[in-house]
Tab-separated table of C-alpha atoms and ligand atoms in Angstrom:
chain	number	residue	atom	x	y	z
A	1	UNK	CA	10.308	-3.585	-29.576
A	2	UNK	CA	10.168	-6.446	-26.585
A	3	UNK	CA	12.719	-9.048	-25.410
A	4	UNK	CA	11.741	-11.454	-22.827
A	5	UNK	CA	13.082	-9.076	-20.219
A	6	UNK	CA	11.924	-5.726	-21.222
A	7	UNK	CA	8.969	-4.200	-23.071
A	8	UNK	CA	7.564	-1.447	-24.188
A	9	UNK	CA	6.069	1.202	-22.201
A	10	UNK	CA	3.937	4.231	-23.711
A	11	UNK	CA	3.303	7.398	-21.593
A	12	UNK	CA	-0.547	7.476	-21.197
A	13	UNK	CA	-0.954	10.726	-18.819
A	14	UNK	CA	1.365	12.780	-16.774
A	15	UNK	CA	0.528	14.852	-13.878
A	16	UNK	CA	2.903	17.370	-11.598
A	17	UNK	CA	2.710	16.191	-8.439
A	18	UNK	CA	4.889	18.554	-6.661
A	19	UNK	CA	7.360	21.070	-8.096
A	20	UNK	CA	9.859	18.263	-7.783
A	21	UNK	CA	8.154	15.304	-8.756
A	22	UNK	CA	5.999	14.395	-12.135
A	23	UNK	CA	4.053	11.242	-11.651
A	24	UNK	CA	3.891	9.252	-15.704
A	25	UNK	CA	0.960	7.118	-16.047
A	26	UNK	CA	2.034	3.883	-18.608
A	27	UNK	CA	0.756	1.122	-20.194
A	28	UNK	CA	2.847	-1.955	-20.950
A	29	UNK	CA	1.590	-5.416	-21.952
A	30	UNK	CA	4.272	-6.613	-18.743
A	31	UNK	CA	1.318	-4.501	-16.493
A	32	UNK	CA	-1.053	-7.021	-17.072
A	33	UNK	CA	1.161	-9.442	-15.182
A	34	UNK	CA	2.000	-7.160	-12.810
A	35	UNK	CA	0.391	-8.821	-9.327
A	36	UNK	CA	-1.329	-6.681	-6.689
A	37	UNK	CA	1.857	-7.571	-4.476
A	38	UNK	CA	3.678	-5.411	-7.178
A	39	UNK	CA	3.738	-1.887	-5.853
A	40	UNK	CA	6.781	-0.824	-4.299
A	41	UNK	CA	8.411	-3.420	-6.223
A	42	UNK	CA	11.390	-1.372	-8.783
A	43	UNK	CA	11.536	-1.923	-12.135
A	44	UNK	CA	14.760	-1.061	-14.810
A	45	UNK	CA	13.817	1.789	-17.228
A	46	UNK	CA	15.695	2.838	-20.461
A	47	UNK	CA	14.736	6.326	-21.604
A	48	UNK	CA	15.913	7.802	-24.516
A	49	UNK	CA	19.348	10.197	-23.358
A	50	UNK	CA	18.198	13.762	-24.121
A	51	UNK	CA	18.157	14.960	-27.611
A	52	UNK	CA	17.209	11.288	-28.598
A	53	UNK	CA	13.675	9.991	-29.438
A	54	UNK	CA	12.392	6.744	-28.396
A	55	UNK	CA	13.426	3.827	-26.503
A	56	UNK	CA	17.450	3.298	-26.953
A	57	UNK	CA	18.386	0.577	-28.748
A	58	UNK	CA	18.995	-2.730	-26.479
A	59	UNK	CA	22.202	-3.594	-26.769
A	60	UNK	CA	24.052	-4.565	-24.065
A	61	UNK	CA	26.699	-1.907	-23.589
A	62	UNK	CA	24.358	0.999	-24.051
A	63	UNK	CA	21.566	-1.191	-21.989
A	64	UNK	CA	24.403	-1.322	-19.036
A	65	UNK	CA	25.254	2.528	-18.880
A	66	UNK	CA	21.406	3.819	-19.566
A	67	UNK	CA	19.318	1.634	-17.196
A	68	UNK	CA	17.987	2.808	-14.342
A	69	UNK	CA	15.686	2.019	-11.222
A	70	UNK	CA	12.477	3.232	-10.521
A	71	UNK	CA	9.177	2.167	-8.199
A	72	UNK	CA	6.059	0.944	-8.998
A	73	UNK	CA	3.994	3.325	-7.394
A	74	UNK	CA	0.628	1.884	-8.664
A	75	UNK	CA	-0.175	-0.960	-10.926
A	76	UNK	CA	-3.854	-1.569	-12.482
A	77	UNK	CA	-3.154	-4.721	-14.094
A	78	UNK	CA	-6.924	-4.575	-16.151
A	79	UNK	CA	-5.833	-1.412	-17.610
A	80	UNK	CA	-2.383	-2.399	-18.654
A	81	UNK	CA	-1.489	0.528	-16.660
A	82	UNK	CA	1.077	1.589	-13.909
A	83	UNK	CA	2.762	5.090	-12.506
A	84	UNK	CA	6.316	5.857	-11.807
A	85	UNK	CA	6.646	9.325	-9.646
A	86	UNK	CA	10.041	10.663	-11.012
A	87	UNK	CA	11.755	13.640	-9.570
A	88	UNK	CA	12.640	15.969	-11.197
A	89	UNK	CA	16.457	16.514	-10.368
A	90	UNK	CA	17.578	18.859	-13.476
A	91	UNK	CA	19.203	18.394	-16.483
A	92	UNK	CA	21.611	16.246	-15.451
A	93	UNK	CA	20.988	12.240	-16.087
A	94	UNK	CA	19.011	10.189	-18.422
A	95	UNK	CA	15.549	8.940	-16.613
A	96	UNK	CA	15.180	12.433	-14.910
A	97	UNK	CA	15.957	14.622	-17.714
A	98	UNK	CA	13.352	12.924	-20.087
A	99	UNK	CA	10.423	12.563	-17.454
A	100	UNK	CA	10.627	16.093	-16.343
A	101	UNK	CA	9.615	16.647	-19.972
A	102	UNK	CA	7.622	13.679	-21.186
A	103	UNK	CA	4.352	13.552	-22.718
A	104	UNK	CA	1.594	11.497	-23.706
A	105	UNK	CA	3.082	8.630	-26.866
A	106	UNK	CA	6.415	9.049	-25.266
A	107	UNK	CA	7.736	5.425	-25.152
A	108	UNK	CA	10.570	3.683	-23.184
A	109	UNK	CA	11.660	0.284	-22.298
A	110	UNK	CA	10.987	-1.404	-18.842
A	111	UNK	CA	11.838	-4.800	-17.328
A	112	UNK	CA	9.520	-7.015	-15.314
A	113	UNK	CA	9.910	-5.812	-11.454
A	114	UNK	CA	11.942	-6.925	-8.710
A	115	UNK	CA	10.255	-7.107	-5.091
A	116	UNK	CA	11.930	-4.830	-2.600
A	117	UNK	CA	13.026	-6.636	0.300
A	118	UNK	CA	10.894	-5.137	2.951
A	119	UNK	CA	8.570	-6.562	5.312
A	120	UNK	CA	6.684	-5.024	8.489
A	121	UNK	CA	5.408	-8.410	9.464
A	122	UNK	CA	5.653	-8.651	13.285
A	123	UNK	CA	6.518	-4.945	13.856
A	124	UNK	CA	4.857	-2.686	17.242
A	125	UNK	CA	5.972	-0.192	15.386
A	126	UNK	CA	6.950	1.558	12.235
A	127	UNK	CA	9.681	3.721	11.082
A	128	UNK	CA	10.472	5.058	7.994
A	129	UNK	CA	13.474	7.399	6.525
A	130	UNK	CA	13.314	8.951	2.916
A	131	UNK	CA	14.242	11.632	0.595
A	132	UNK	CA	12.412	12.553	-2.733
A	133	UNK	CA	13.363	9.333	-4.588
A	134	UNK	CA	12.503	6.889	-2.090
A	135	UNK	CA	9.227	8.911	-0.835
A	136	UNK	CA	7.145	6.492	-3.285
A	137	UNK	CA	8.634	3.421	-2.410
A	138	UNK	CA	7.837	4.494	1.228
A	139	UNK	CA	4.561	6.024	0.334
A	140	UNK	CA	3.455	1.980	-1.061
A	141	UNK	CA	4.327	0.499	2.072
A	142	UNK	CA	2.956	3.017	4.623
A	143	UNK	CA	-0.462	2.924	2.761
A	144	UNK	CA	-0.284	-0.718	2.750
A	145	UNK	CA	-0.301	-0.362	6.749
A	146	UNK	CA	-3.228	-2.049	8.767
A	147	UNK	CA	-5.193	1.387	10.177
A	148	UNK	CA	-4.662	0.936	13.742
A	149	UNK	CA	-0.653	0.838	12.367
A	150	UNK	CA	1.717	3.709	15.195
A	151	UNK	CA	4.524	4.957	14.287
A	152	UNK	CA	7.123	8.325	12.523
A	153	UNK	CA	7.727	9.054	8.840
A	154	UNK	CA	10.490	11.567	8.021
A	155	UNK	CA	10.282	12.801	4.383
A	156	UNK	CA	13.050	14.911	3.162
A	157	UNK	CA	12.191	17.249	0.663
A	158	UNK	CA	13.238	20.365	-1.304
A	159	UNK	CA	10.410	22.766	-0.284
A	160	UNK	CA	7.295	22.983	1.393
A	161	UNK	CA	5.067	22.846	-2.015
A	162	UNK	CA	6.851	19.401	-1.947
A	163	UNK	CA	4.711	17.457	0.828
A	164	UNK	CA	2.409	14.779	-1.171
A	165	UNK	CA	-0.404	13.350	0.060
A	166	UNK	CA	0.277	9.492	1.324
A	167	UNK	CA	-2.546	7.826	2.899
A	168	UNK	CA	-1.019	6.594	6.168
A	169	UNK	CA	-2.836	5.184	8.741
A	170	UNK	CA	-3.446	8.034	11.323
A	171	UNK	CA	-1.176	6.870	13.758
A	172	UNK	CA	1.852	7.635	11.468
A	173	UNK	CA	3.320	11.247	12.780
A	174	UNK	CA	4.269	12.684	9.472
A	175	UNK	CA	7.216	14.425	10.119
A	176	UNK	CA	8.199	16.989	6.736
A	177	UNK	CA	12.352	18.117	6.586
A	178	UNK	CA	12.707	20.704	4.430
A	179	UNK	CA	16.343	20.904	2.469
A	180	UNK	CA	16.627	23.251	-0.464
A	181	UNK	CA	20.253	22.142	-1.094
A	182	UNK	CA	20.449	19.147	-2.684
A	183	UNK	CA	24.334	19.296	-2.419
A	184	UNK	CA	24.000	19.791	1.471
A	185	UNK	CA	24.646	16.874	3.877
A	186	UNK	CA	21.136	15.759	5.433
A	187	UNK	CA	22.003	16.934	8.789
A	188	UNK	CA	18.171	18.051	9.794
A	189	UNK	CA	16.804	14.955	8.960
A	190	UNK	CA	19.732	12.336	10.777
A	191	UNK	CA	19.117	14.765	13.872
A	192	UNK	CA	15.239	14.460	13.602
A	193	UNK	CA	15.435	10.293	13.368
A	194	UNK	CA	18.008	9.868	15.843
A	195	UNK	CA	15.808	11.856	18.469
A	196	UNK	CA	12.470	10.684	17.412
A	197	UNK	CA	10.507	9.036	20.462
A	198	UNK	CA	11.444	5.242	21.014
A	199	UNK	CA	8.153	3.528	20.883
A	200	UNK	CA	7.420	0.344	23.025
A	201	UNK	CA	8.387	-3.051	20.672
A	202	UNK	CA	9.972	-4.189	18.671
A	203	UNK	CA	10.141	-1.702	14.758
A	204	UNK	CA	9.786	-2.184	11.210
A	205	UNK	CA	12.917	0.178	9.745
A	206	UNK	CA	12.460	1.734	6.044
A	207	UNK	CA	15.785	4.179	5.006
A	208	UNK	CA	16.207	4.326	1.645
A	209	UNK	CA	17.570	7.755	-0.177
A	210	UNK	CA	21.201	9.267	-1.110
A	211	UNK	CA	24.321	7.308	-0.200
A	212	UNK	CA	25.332	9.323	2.979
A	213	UNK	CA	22.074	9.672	4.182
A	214	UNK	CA	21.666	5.658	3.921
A	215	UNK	CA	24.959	5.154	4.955
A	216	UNK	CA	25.169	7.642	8.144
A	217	UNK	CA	21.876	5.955	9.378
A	218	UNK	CA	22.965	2.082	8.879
A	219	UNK	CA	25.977	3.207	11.021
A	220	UNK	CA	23.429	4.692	13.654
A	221	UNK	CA	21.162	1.721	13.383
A	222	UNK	CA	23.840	-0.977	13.954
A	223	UNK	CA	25.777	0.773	16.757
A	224	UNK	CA	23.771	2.846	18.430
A	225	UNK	CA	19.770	1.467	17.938
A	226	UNK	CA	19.693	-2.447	16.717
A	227	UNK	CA	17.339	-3.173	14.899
A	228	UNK	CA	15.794	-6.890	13.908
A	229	UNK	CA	17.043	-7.896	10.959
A	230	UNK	CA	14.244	-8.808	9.411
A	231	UNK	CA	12.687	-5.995	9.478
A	232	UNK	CA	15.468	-3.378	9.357
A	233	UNK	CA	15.654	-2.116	5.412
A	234	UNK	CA	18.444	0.232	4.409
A	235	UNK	CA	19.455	1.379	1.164
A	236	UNK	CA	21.481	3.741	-0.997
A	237	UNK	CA	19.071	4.653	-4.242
A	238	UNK	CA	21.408	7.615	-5.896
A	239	UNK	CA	24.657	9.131	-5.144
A	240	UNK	CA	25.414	12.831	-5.407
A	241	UNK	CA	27.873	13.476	-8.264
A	242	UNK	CA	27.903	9.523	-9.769
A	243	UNK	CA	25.363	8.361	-12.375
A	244	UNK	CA	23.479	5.268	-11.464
A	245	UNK	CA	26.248	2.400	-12.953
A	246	UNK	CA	28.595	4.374	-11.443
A	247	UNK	CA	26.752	4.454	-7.938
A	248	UNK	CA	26.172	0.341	-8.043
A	249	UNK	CA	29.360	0.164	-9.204
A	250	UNK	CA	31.087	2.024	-6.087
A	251	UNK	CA	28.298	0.164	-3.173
A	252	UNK	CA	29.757	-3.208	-4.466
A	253	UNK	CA	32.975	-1.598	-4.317
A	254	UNK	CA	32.542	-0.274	-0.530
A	255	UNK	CA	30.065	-3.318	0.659
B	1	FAD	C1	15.253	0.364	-5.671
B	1	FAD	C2	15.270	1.804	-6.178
B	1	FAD	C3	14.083	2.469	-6.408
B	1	FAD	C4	14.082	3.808	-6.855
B	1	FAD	N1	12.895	4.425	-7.073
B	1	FAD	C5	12.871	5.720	-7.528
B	1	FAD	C6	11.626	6.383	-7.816
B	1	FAD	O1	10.544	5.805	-7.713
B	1	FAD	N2	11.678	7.684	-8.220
B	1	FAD	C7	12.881	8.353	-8.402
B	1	FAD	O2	12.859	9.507	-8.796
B	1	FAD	N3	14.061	7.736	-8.148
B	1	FAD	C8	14.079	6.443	-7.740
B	1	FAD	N4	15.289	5.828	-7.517
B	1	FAD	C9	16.516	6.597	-7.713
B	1	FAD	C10	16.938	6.665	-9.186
B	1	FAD	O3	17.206	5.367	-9.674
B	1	FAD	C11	18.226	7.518	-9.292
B	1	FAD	O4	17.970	8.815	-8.815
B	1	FAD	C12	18.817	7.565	-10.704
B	1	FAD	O5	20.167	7.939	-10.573
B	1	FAD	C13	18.108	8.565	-11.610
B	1	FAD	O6	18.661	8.473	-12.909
B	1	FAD	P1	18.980	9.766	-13.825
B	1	FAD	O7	19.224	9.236	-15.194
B	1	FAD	O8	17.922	10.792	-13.632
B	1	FAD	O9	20.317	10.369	-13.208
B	1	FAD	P2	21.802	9.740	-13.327
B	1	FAD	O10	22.263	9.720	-14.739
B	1	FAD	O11	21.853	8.443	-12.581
B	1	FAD	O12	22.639	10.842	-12.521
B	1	FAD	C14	22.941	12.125	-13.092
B	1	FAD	C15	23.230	13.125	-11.967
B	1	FAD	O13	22.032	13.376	-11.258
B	1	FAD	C16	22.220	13.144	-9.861
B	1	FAD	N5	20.983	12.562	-9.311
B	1	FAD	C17	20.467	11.328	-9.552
B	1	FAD	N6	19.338	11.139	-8.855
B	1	FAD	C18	19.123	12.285	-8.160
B	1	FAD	C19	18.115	12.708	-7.246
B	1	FAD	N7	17.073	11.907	-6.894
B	1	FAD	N8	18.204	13.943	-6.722
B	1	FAD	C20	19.246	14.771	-7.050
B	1	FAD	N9	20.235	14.430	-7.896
B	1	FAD	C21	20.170	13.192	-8.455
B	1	FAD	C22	23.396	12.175	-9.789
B	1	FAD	O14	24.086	12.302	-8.572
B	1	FAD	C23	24.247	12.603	-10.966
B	1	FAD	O15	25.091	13.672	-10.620
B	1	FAD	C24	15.316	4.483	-7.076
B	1	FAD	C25	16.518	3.794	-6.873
B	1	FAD	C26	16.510	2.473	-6.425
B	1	FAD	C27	17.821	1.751	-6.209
């Protein structure tokens, strides 16, 4: 089944990245337009809700309460191919639910991506902010760095068998915050950014994750440690306790 704005997508391979995290591999005749500017980009998935098989069907009101957002990790455009790391969150949820058990022929729906509004262009410096479900948006950008590239990442994460590798240039201090409660404010990892070494220059800012998180830090950005504009990025990707309509519903609601 394909509209002009979504297609089919058919699990090719799946592999357990961390305890937390499955990585799908799929192929979609939308990857072959996929550009090599595509990674990090997000795409809207519709997964079957669990108990259901296949791709829902695409009308509008179940399109509206199913969809949900998820990075382009990797494209390979001559394969038809691209990964989405998921993480694996519990039963709770549609897209979470279904990839902590998908397998190979497993099909959803996906749209054509977005571009995330990012850039490092000008930056000394880099900084970058994110739990589990923004790690691979993160992880695109930091291994698009130029080598010589100086700066902190802090990735929050559930456990220690959670660190992944990311292929940052070395002058990125990886910096690993370890949170087993996902119901616990992120306390650890606020403390760590707001007493991380000021470099020289002007930085690049990347905070993307749960709502308070996000929102704690754009209120420590703007008052506390301005940042350019242009190169400040800060966003709210989940919200404990709301489902993903419910969660854009209640940032337009608050913006
Ligand atoms: C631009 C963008 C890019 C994103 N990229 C990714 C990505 O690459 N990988 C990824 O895994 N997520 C990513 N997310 C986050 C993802 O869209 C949400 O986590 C989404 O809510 C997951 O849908 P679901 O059906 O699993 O859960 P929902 O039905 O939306 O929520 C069900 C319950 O699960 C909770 N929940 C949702 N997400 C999480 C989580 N991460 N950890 C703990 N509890 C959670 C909710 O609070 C709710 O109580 C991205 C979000 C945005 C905006």
């Amino acid at each position: 089944m394909s509209t002009p704005n979504f297609a089919e997508a058919i699990v090719l391979r799946r592999a357990q990245l961390t305890p937390h995290m499955v990585r799908l591999t799929f192929q979609s005749e939308f990857a072959t337009d996929f550009s090599p500017g595509a990674p990090g980009g997000y795409l809207k998935i519709l997964a079957p809700a669990p108990g259901e098989v296949g791709p829902p069907p695409l009308d509008l009101q179940t399109a509206k309460r199913a969809m949900r957002t998820y990075t382009l990790r990797h494209v390979r455009p001559a394969e038809n191919e691209f990964d989405v790391d998921f993480v694996v969150h519990g039963d709770e949820g549609i897209a979470g639910p279904w990839a902590r058990l998908a397998k190979s022929g497993d099909r959803i729906l996906v749209s054509r991506p977005g571009a995330l509004k990012f850039s490092t262009e000008g930056a000394n410096w880099h900084l970058f902010v994110a739990d589990l479900s923004s790690i691979p948006a993160a992880a695109v950008e930091l291994e698009a760095l130029p080598s010589d590239a100086i700066g902190d990442a802090f990735f929050e994460i559930p456990s220690d068998e959670d660190r992944q590798p990311i292929r940052t240039p070395t002058g990125i201090r990886m910096h690993w915050i370890i949170k087993a409660d996902p119901h616990a404010p992120s306390d650890a990892l606020i403390h760590a950014v707001q007493n991380t070494d000021w470099h020289s220059g002007e930085p690049s800012v990347f905070v993307a994750g749960e709502f308070a998180l996000a929102g704690a830090l754009r209120t420590y950005f703007r008052k506390q440690q301005p940042t350019r504009k242009d190169l400040t990025y800060i966003s709210s990707y989940w919200k404990l306790g709301l489902i993903e309509p419910e969660h854009k519903a209640f940032k337009a609601q608050v913006a």
